[in-house]
Amino acid sequence: MSKLLGRTEETDIGGVTWLRERPRRLRRTAALRELVTETRLDARQFIYPMFVVPGAGQCQEIEALPGQSRWSPDLLVQEAERAWHDGVRAVLLFGIPEHKDPEGREAANPKGPAQQGVRALKQALPELVVITDVCLCGYTTHGHCGVIGEGGEILNDPTLELLAKAALSHAEAGADLVAPSDMMDGRVAAIRQTLDRAGFSNTGIMGYTAKYASAFYGPFREAAESAPQFGDRRSYQMAPPNRREALREARLDAEEGADIIMVKPALPYLDVISDVRAALDRPVAAYNVSGEYAMVKAAVARGWLEERAVVLEVLTSISRAGADLILTYHAREAARWLRGE
Ligand SMILES: [Zn+2]
């Protein structure tokens, strides 16, 4: 009789090694493996982030996000129709305005690109879930997510009213959910109150709840022309080493009325996704951000990674960590692959 390290008892019966546990039994055939699969990706859990510019007939390719473009509302609709055909049922819109000012007032313009994009999508695809990013950084000359005080600090409370106005303009355009990404304290409560008072109690809020001051946002800033012109965002976004703090943010967003809690980025923060999933009863979303997407695309372009397998493994890992919803630029291609195309 001998012992096998780290395994159950091993006995020698008539010269045959006997193992009580043989996990490989359930890996023997494809059908068996499918039968015991713990995490299944589904295109219906994807949210496809899209960029909207003013005008018509515009499709501007984004160099740092291969395969992604900025669309004018008319072509945005066509791209959303293609996504719908692929099996994607939700989009997240980022408006890129013509004019910027220090307070980002264009963010609440009912005729802004985001608002027009929402209207166009809802008209063409009424069942598509349309979510809008709510922030000021794409609309401010300085590229920060809030208004700037005299000393150069990002002011919290004066920003809330501007965010709430922007969110209201999205709700009026027909957005199903608004998604504040600014990381100001109290923004979810401010937006909830403003929406309810205006009669939009059915418009939901997806909070960018645990949004880290990450280096993985680089390609997005090119796409949305939203890079900060001075300093960085560390006085409002979360510090990458902090894990417990995400639970504090999640509890606050839930208390303030967030319907969906988001962790951003996804891959470098799988532990945070898992924590938030375990601690809260709200749906958890995770944002597979531009830098995560660009890394895969760059390696694939060099022939270093096999695209389909890597993308599906990445998305599966985010789902396995606990994300119910996944925001990803891979949404369309992943949806097609999941259908076996
Ligand atoms: Zn922002």
Tab-separated table of N, CA, C and O in Angstrom, residues 64-150:
chain	number	residue	atom	x	y	z
A	64	ALA	N	-6.553	52.579	-32.466
A	64	ALA	CA	-6.115	51.808	-31.302
A	64	ALA	C	-7.105	50.704	-30.911
A	64	ALA	O	-6.826	49.901	-30.024
A	65	LEU	N	-8.281	50.711	-31.567
A	65	LEU	CA	-9.282	49.661	-31.305
A	65	LEU	C	-9.642	49.023	-32.641
A	65	LEU	O	-10.703	49.312	-33.210
A	66	PRO	N	-8.784	48.162	-33.167
A	66	PRO	CA	-9.029	47.586	-34.493
A	66	PRO	C	-10.408	46.934	-34.567
A	66	PRO	O	-10.776	46.163	-33.682
A	67	GLY	N	-11.166	47.295	-35.602
A	67	GLY	CA	-12.503	46.727	-35.762
A	67	GLY	C	-13.593	47.592	-35.160
A	67	GLY	O	-14.771	47.314	-35.333
A	68	GLN	N	-13.207	48.656	-34.421
A	68	GLN	CA	-14.199	49.536	-33.803
A	68	GLN	C	-14.167	50.902	-34.480
A	68	GLN	O	-13.116	51.329	-34.962
A	69	SER	N	-15.338	51.572	-34.503
A	69	SER	CA	-15.445	52.858	-35.196
A	69	SER	C	-16.292	53.828	-34.396
A	69	SER	O	-17.011	53.436	-33.483
A	70	ARG	N	-16.181	55.095	-34.777
A	70	ARG	CA	-17.126	56.112	-34.294
A	70	ARG	C	-18.182	56.265	-35.389
A	70	ARG	O	-17.845	56.419	-36.557
A	71	TRP	N	-19.444	56.259	-34.974
A	71	TRP	CA	-20.542	56.250	-35.956
A	71	TRP	C	-21.429	57.478	-35.782
A	71	TRP	O	-21.730	57.880	-34.653
A	72	SER	N	-21.898	58.032	-36.904
A	72	SER	CA	-22.983	59.005	-36.806
A	72	SER	C	-24.268	58.212	-36.579
A	72	SER	O	-24.314	57.009	-36.864
A	73	PRO	N	-25.316	58.872	-36.034
A	73	PRO	CA	-26.518	58.102	-35.639
A	73	PRO	C	-27.081	57.189	-36.721
A	73	PRO	O	-27.511	56.070	-36.421
A	74	ASP	N	-27.062	57.635	-37.992
A	74	ASP	CA	-27.633	56.789	-39.063
A	74	ASP	C	-26.850	55.484	-39.235
A	74	ASP	O	-27.430	54.405	-39.341
A	75	LEU	N	-25.512	55.591	-39.215
A	75	LEU	CA	-24.709	54.374	-39.395
A	75	LEU	C	-24.605	53.577	-38.092
A	75	LEU	O	-24.383	52.362	-38.117
A	76	LEU	N	-24.776	54.268	-36.969
A	76	LEU	CA	-24.843	53.581	-35.676
A	76	LEU	C	-25.983	52.561	-35.690
A	76	LEU	O	-25.836	51.424	-35.231
A	77	VAL	N	-27.110	52.985	-36.248
A	77	VAL	CA	-28.272	52.100	-36.328
A	77	VAL	C	-27.934	50.856	-37.154
A	77	VAL	O	-28.247	49.724	-36.762
A	78	GLN	N	-27.246	51.068	-38.285
A	78	GLN	CA	-26.901	49.912	-39.133
A	78	GLN	C	-25.972	48.940	-38.396
A	78	GLN	O	-26.121	47.726	-38.496
A	79	GLU	N	-25.004	49.509	-37.666
A	79	GLU	CA	-24.076	48.647	-36.923
A	79	GLU	C	-24.823	47.909	-35.798
A	79	GLU	O	-24.571	46.726	-35.547
A	80	ALA	N	-25.740	48.615	-35.140
A	80	ALA	CA	-26.519	47.970	-34.072
A	80	ALA	C	-27.406	46.866	-34.644
A	80	ALA	O	-27.629	45.836	-34.004
A	81	GLU	N	-27.905	47.075	-35.869
A	81	GLU	CA	-28.716	46.035	-36.514
A	81	GLU	C	-27.864	44.798	-36.813
A	81	GLU	O	-28.314	43.664	-36.638
A	82	ARG	N	-26.620	45.031	-37.234
A	82	ARG	CA	-25.716	43.899	-37.479
A	82	ARG	C	-25.436	43.169	-36.156
A	82	ARG	O	-25.419	41.935	-36.096
A	83	ALA	N	-25.237	43.953	-35.091
A	83	ALA	CA	-24.979	43.353	-33.777
A	83	ALA	C	-26.190	42.542	-33.318
A	83	ALA	O	-26.058	41.439	-32.780
A	84	TRP	N	-27.368	43.100	-33.532
A	84	TRP	CA	-28.614	42.405	-33.162
A	84	TRP	C	-28.725	41.077	-33.906
A	84	TRP	O	-29.056	40.036	-33.336
A	85	HIS	N	-28.388	41.142	-35.202
A	85	HIS	CA	-28.412	39.930	-36.028
A	85	HIS	C	-27.426	38.891	-35.480
A	85	HIS	O	-27.682	37.684	-35.508
A	86	ASP	N	-26.297	39.364	-34.969
A	86	ASP	CA	-25.297	38.447	-34.394
A	86	ASP	C	-25.771	37.836	-33.071
A	86	ASP	O	-25.189	36.860	-32.595
A	87	GLY	N	-26.758	38.487	-32.438
A	87	GLY	CA	-27.266	37.962	-31.168
A	87	GLY	C	-27.034	38.880	-29.981
A	87	GLY	O	-27.371	38.540	-28.850
A	88	VAL	N	-26.453	40.061	-30.238
A	88	VAL	CA	-26.204	41.017	-29.155
A	88	VAL	C	-27.487	41.798	-28.884
A	88	VAL	O	-28.151	42.253	-29.824
A	89	ARG	N	-27.840	41.943	-27.623
A	89	ARG	CA	-29.125	42.545	-27.281
A	89	ARG	C	-29.005	43.866	-26.508
A	89	ARG	O	-30.015	44.437	-26.105
A	90	ALA	N	-27.766	44.317	-26.260
A	90	ALA	CA	-27.592	45.551	-25.487
A	90	ALA	C	-26.367	46.309	-25.974
A	90	ALA	O	-25.360	45.710	-26.353
A	91	VAL	N	-26.475	47.639	-25.965
A	91	VAL	CA	-25.338	48.486	-26.340
A	91	VAL	C	-25.140	49.566	-25.279
A	91	VAL	O	-26.057	49.915	-24.541
A	92	LEU	N	-23.901	50.049	-25.212
A	92	LEU	CA	-23.572	51.183	-24.332
A	92	LEU	C	-23.057	52.291	-25.232
A	92	LEU	O	-22.104	52.076	-25.993
A	93	LEU	N	-23.685	53.464	-25.162
A	93	LEU	CA	-23.321	54.561	-26.062
A	93	LEU	C	-22.450	55.604	-25.385
A	93	LEU	O	-22.726	56.027	-24.258
A	94	PHE	N	-21.413	56.019	-26.119
A	94	PHE	CA	-20.574	57.148	-25.712
A	94	PHE	C	-20.738	58.241	-26.758
A	94	PHE	O	-20.424	58.025	-27.932
A	95	GLY	N	-21.214	59.397	-26.347
A	95	GLY	CA	-21.353	60.518	-27.275
A	95	GLY	C	-20.048	61.291	-27.374
A	95	GLY	O	-19.360	61.497	-26.375
A	96	ILE	N	-19.707	61.681	-28.599
A	96	ILE	CA	-18.518	62.515	-28.812
A	96	ILE	C	-18.995	63.817	-29.442
A	96	ILE	O	-19.405	63.838	-30.607
A	97	PRO	N	-19.013	64.893	-28.654
A	97	PRO	CA	-19.664	66.130	-29.095
A	97	PRO	C	-18.781	66.948	-30.042
A	97	PRO	O	-17.574	66.722	-30.136
A	98	GLU	N	-19.414	67.912	-30.686
A	98	GLU	CA	-18.684	68.824	-31.560
A	98	GLU	C	-17.939	69.869	-30.739
A	98	GLU	O	-16.818	70.233	-31.058
A	99	HIS	N	-18.591	70.343	-29.670
A	99	HIS	CA	-18.007	71.426	-28.881
A	99	HIS	C	-17.767	70.973	-27.451
A	99	HIS	O	-18.577	70.258	-26.871
A	100	LYS	N	-16.658	71.443	-26.876
A	100	LYS	CA	-16.364	71.174	-25.468
A	100	LYS	C	-16.260	72.503	-24.727
A	100	LYS	O	-15.941	73.529	-25.323
A	101	ASP	N	-16.553	72.478	-23.416
A	101	ASP	CA	-16.354	73.669	-22.584
A	101	ASP	C	-15.919	73.198	-21.202
A	101	ASP	O	-15.939	71.988	-20.928
A	102	PRO	N	-15.523	74.136	-20.314
A	102	PRO	CA	-14.966	73.694	-19.029
A	102	PRO	C	-15.952	72.903	-18.167
A	102	PRO	O	-15.547	72.135	-17.302
A	103	GLU	N	-17.254	73.103	-18.368
A	103	GLU	CA	-18.240	72.405	-17.539
A	103	GLU	C	-18.954	71.282	-18.281
A	103	GLU	O	-19.866	70.648	-17.748
A	104	GLY	N	-18.563	71.027	-19.498
A	104	GLY	CA	-19.131	69.910	-20.251
A	104	GLY	C	-20.626	70.016	-20.459
A	104	GLY	O	-21.351	69.012	-20.402
A	105	ARG	N	-21.119	71.212	-20.706
A	105	ARG	CA	-22.573	71.410	-20.768
A	105	ARG	C	-23.218	70.687	-21.955
A	105	ARG	O	-24.407	70.375	-21.920
A	106	GLU	N	-22.440	70.435	-22.985
A	106	GLU	CA	-22.978	69.712	-24.145
A	106	GLU	C	-23.465	68.307	-23.765
A	106	GLU	O	-24.227	67.689	-24.497
A	107	ALA	N	-23.001	67.814	-22.618
A	107	ALA	CA	-23.385	66.464	-22.198
A	107	ALA	C	-24.896	66.333	-22.042
A	107	ALA	O	-25.445	65.241	-22.173
A	108	ALA	N	-25.572	67.457	-21.744
A	108	ALA	CA	-27.024	67.418	-21.530
A	108	ALA	C	-27.798	67.966	-22.719
A	108	ALA	O	-29.016	68.145	-22.628
A	109	ASN	N	-27.124	68.200	-23.835
A	109	ASN	CA	-27.798	68.734	-25.021
A	109	ASN	C	-28.742	67.678	-25.605
A	109	ASN	O	-28.303	66.618	-26.030
A	110	PRO	N	-30.058	67.994	-25.622
A	110	PRO	CA	-31.003	66.982	-26.135
A	110	PRO	C	-30.735	66.618	-27.594
A	110	PRO	O	-31.188	65.571	-28.066
A	111	LYS	N	-30.000	67.484	-28.299
A	111	LYS	CA	-29.682	67.184	-29.709
A	111	LYS	C	-28.239	66.713	-29.857
A	111	LYS	O	-27.699	66.675	-30.970
A	112	GLY	N	-27.578	66.357	-28.744
A	112	GLY	CA	-26.202	65.857	-28.802
A	112	GLY	C	-26.158	64.493	-29.477
A	112	GLY	O	-27.186	63.836	-29.660
A	113	PRO	N	-24.968	64.057	-29.850
A	113	PRO	CA	-24.864	62.780	-30.567
A	113	PRO	C	-25.372	61.579	-29.764
A	113	PRO	O	-26.031	60.692	-30.332
A	114	ALA	N	-25.119	61.540	-28.461
A	114	ALA	CA	-25.587	60.402	-27.658
A	114	ALA	C	-27.121	60.358	-27.661
A	114	ALA	O	-27.729	59.299	-27.885
A	115	GLN	N	-27.720	61.533	-27.415
A	115	GLN	CA	-29.187	61.594	-27.355
A	115	GLN	C	-29.804	61.242	-28.712
A	115	GLN	O	-30.798	60.512	-28.797
A	116	GLN	N	-29.204	61.754	-29.782
A	116	GLN	CA	-29.719	61.414	-31.119
A	116	GLN	C	-29.513	59.933	-31.422
A	116	GLN	O	-30.353	59.300	-32.060
A	117	GLY	N	-28.397	59.415	-30.958
A	117	GLY	CA	-28.121	57.992	-31.151
A	117	GLY	C	-29.169	57.130	-30.458
A	117	GLY	O	-29.672	56.153	-31.025
A	118	VAL	N	-29.509	57.499	-29.225
A	118	VAL	CA	-30.528	56.748	-28.479
A	118	VAL	C	-31.850	56.763	-29.234
A	118	VAL	O	-32.479	55.715	-29.442
A	119	ARG	N	-32.252	57.956	-29.664
A	119	ARG	CA	-33.542	58.073	-30.373
A	119	ARG	C	-33.558	57.210	-31.629
A	119	ARG	O	-34.525	56.497	-31.909
A	120	ALA	N	-32.468	57.288	-32.397
A	120	ALA	CA	-32.394	56.540	-33.658
A	120	ALA	C	-32.446	55.036	-33.387
A	120	ALA	O	-33.149	54.289	-34.080
A	121	LEU	N	-31.719	54.588	-32.356
A	121	LEU	CA	-31.699	53.150	-32.048
A	121	LEU	C	-33.065	52.668	-31.581
A	121	LEU	O	-33.535	51.596	-31.977
A	122	LYS	N	-33.682	53.467	-30.702
A	122	LYS	CA	-34.969	53.039	-30.149
A	122	LYS	C	-36.059	52.987	-31.213
A	122	LYS	O	-36.987	52.182	-31.130
A	123	GLN	N	-35.910	53.855	-32.225
A	123	GLN	CA	-36.883	53.851	-33.310
A	123	GLN	C	-36.703	52.612	-34.195
A	123	GLN	O	-37.669	51.951	-34.551
A	124	ALA	N	-35.446	52.309	-34.495
A	124	ALA	CA	-35.172	51.200	-35.421
A	124	ALA	C	-35.237	49.837	-34.736
A	124	ALA	O	-35.644	48.847	-35.336
A	125	LEU	N	-34.784	49.790	-33.485
A	125	LEU	CA	-34.693	48.519	-32.757
A	125	LEU	C	-35.283	48.699	-31.358
A	125	LEU	O	-34.549	48.773	-30.371
A	126	PRO	N	-36.607	48.773	-31.257
A	126	PRO	CA	-37.224	49.095	-29.959
A	126	PRO	C	-36.838	48.114	-28.847
A	126	PRO	O	-36.830	48.489	-27.671
A	127	GLU	N	-36.520	46.877	-29.212
A	127	GLU	CA	-36.218	45.893	-28.169
A	127	GLU	C	-34.765	45.895	-27.732
A	127	GLU	O	-34.413	45.277	-26.727
A	128	LEU	N	-33.909	46.562	-28.487
A	128	LEU	CA	-32.501	46.653	-28.097
A	128	LEU	C	-32.396	47.408	-26.773
A	128	LEU	O	-33.047	48.449	-26.594
A	129	VAL	N	-31.634	46.872	-25.821
A	129	VAL	CA	-31.414	47.569	-24.554
A	129	VAL	C	-30.353	48.645	-24.798
A	129	VAL	O	-29.215	48.334	-25.165
A	130	VAL	N	-30.767	49.896	-24.640
A	130	VAL	CA	-29.841	50.995	-24.904
A	130	VAL	C	-29.419	51.629	-23.577
A	130	VAL	O	-30.248	52.112	-22.815
A	131	ILE	N	-28.131	51.568	-23.334
A	131	ILE	CA	-27.547	52.121	-22.108
A	131	ILE	C	-26.647	53.275	-22.527
A	131	ILE	O	-25.977	53.198	-23.560
A	132	THR	N	-26.635	54.344	-21.747
A	132	THR	CA	-25.785	55.478	-22.106
A	132	THR	C	-24.758	55.733	-21.024
A	132	THR	O	-25.059	55.698	-19.833
A	133	ASP	N	-23.547	55.989	-21.449
A	133	ASP	CA	-22.515	56.420	-20.524
A	133	ASP	C	-22.823	57.860	-20.132
A	133	ASP	O	-23.125	58.689	-20.982
A	134	VAL	N	-22.759	58.122	-18.820
A	134	VAL	CA	-22.980	59.481	-18.333
A	134	VAL	C	-21.694	59.960	-17.684
A	134	VAL	O	-21.261	59.410	-16.666
A	135	CYS	N	-21.047	60.944	-18.300
A	135	CYS	CA	-19.848	61.533	-17.699
A	135	CYS	C	-19.599	62.876	-18.362
A	135	CYS	O	-20.274	63.240	-19.321
A	136	LEU	N	-18.626	63.597	-17.838
A	136	LEU	CA	-18.321	64.897	-18.417
A	136	LEU	C	-17.009	64.886	-19.196
A	136	LEU	O	-16.747	65.788	-19.994
A	137	CYS	N	-16.166	63.860	-18.993
A	137	CYS	CA	-14.801	63.917	-19.541
A	137	CYS	C	-14.769	64.021	-21.061
A	137	CYS	O	-13.843	64.624	-21.615
A	138	GLY	N	-15.757	63.473	-21.749
A	138	GLY	CA	-15.787	63.585	-23.202
A	138	GLY	C	-16.278	64.952	-23.664
A	138	GLY	O	-16.219	65.273	-24.851
A	139	TYR	N	-16.777	65.738	-22.709
A	139	TYR	CA	-17.423	67.002	-23.053
A	139	TYR	C	-16.682	68.218	-22.507
A	139	TYR	O	-17.005	69.344	-22.835
A	140	THR	N	-15.692	67.975	-21.612
A	140	THR	CA	-14.973	69.097	-21.008
A	140	THR	C	-13.671	69.356	-21.767
A	140	THR	O	-13.029	68.433	-22.264
A	141	THR	N	-13.291	70.642	-21.832
A	141	THR	CA	-12.046	71.022	-22.508
A	141	THR	C	-10.834	70.420	-21.794
A	141	THR	O	-9.833	70.104	-22.422
A	142	HIS	N	-10.950	70.235	-20.459
A	142	HIS	CA	-9.813	69.714	-19.682
A	142	HIS	C	-9.802	68.195	-19.609
A	142	HIS	O	-8.822	67.602	-19.170
A	143	GLY	N	-10.895	67.544	-20.036
A	143	GLY	CA	-10.914	66.085	-20.076
A	143	GLY	C	-11.083	65.400	-18.732
A	143	GLY	O	-10.913	64.178	-18.629
A	144	HIS	N	-11.440	66.158	-17.689
A	144	HIS	CA	-11.720	65.505	-16.405
A	144	HIS	C	-13.218	65.221	-16.290
A	144	HIS	O	-14.037	65.790	-17.023
A	145	CYS	N	-13.554	64.335	-15.350
A	145	CYS	CA	-14.931	63.851	-15.247
A	145	CYS	C	-15.813	64.769	-14.406
A	145	CYS	O	-16.990	64.483	-14.204
A	146	GLY	N	-15.230	65.862	-13.879
A	146	GLY	CA	-16.012	66.785	-13.078
A	146	GLY	C	-15.570	68.209	-13.352
A	146	GLY	O	-14.623	68.438	-14.114
A	147	VAL	N	-16.259	69.159	-12.699
A	147	VAL	CA	-15.860	70.553	-12.866
A	147	VAL	C	-14.642	70.851	-12.002
A	147	VAL	O	-14.419	70.226	-10.971
A	148	ILE	N	-13.856	71.820	-12.430
A	148	ILE	CA	-12.571	72.111	-11.792
A	148	ILE	C	-12.709	73.324	-10.882
A	148	ILE	O	-13.278	74.344	-11.280
A	149	GLY	N	-12.195	73.198	-9.647
A	149	GLY	CA	-12.194	74.318	-8.721
A	149	GLY	C	-11.019	75.234	-8.982
A	149	GLY	O	-10.184	74.971	-9.861
A	150	GLU	N	-10.953	76.318	-8.196
A	150	GLU	CA	-9.898	77.311	-8.431
A	150	GLU	C	-8.506	76.732	-8.237
A	150	GLU	O	-7.563	77.122	-8.915
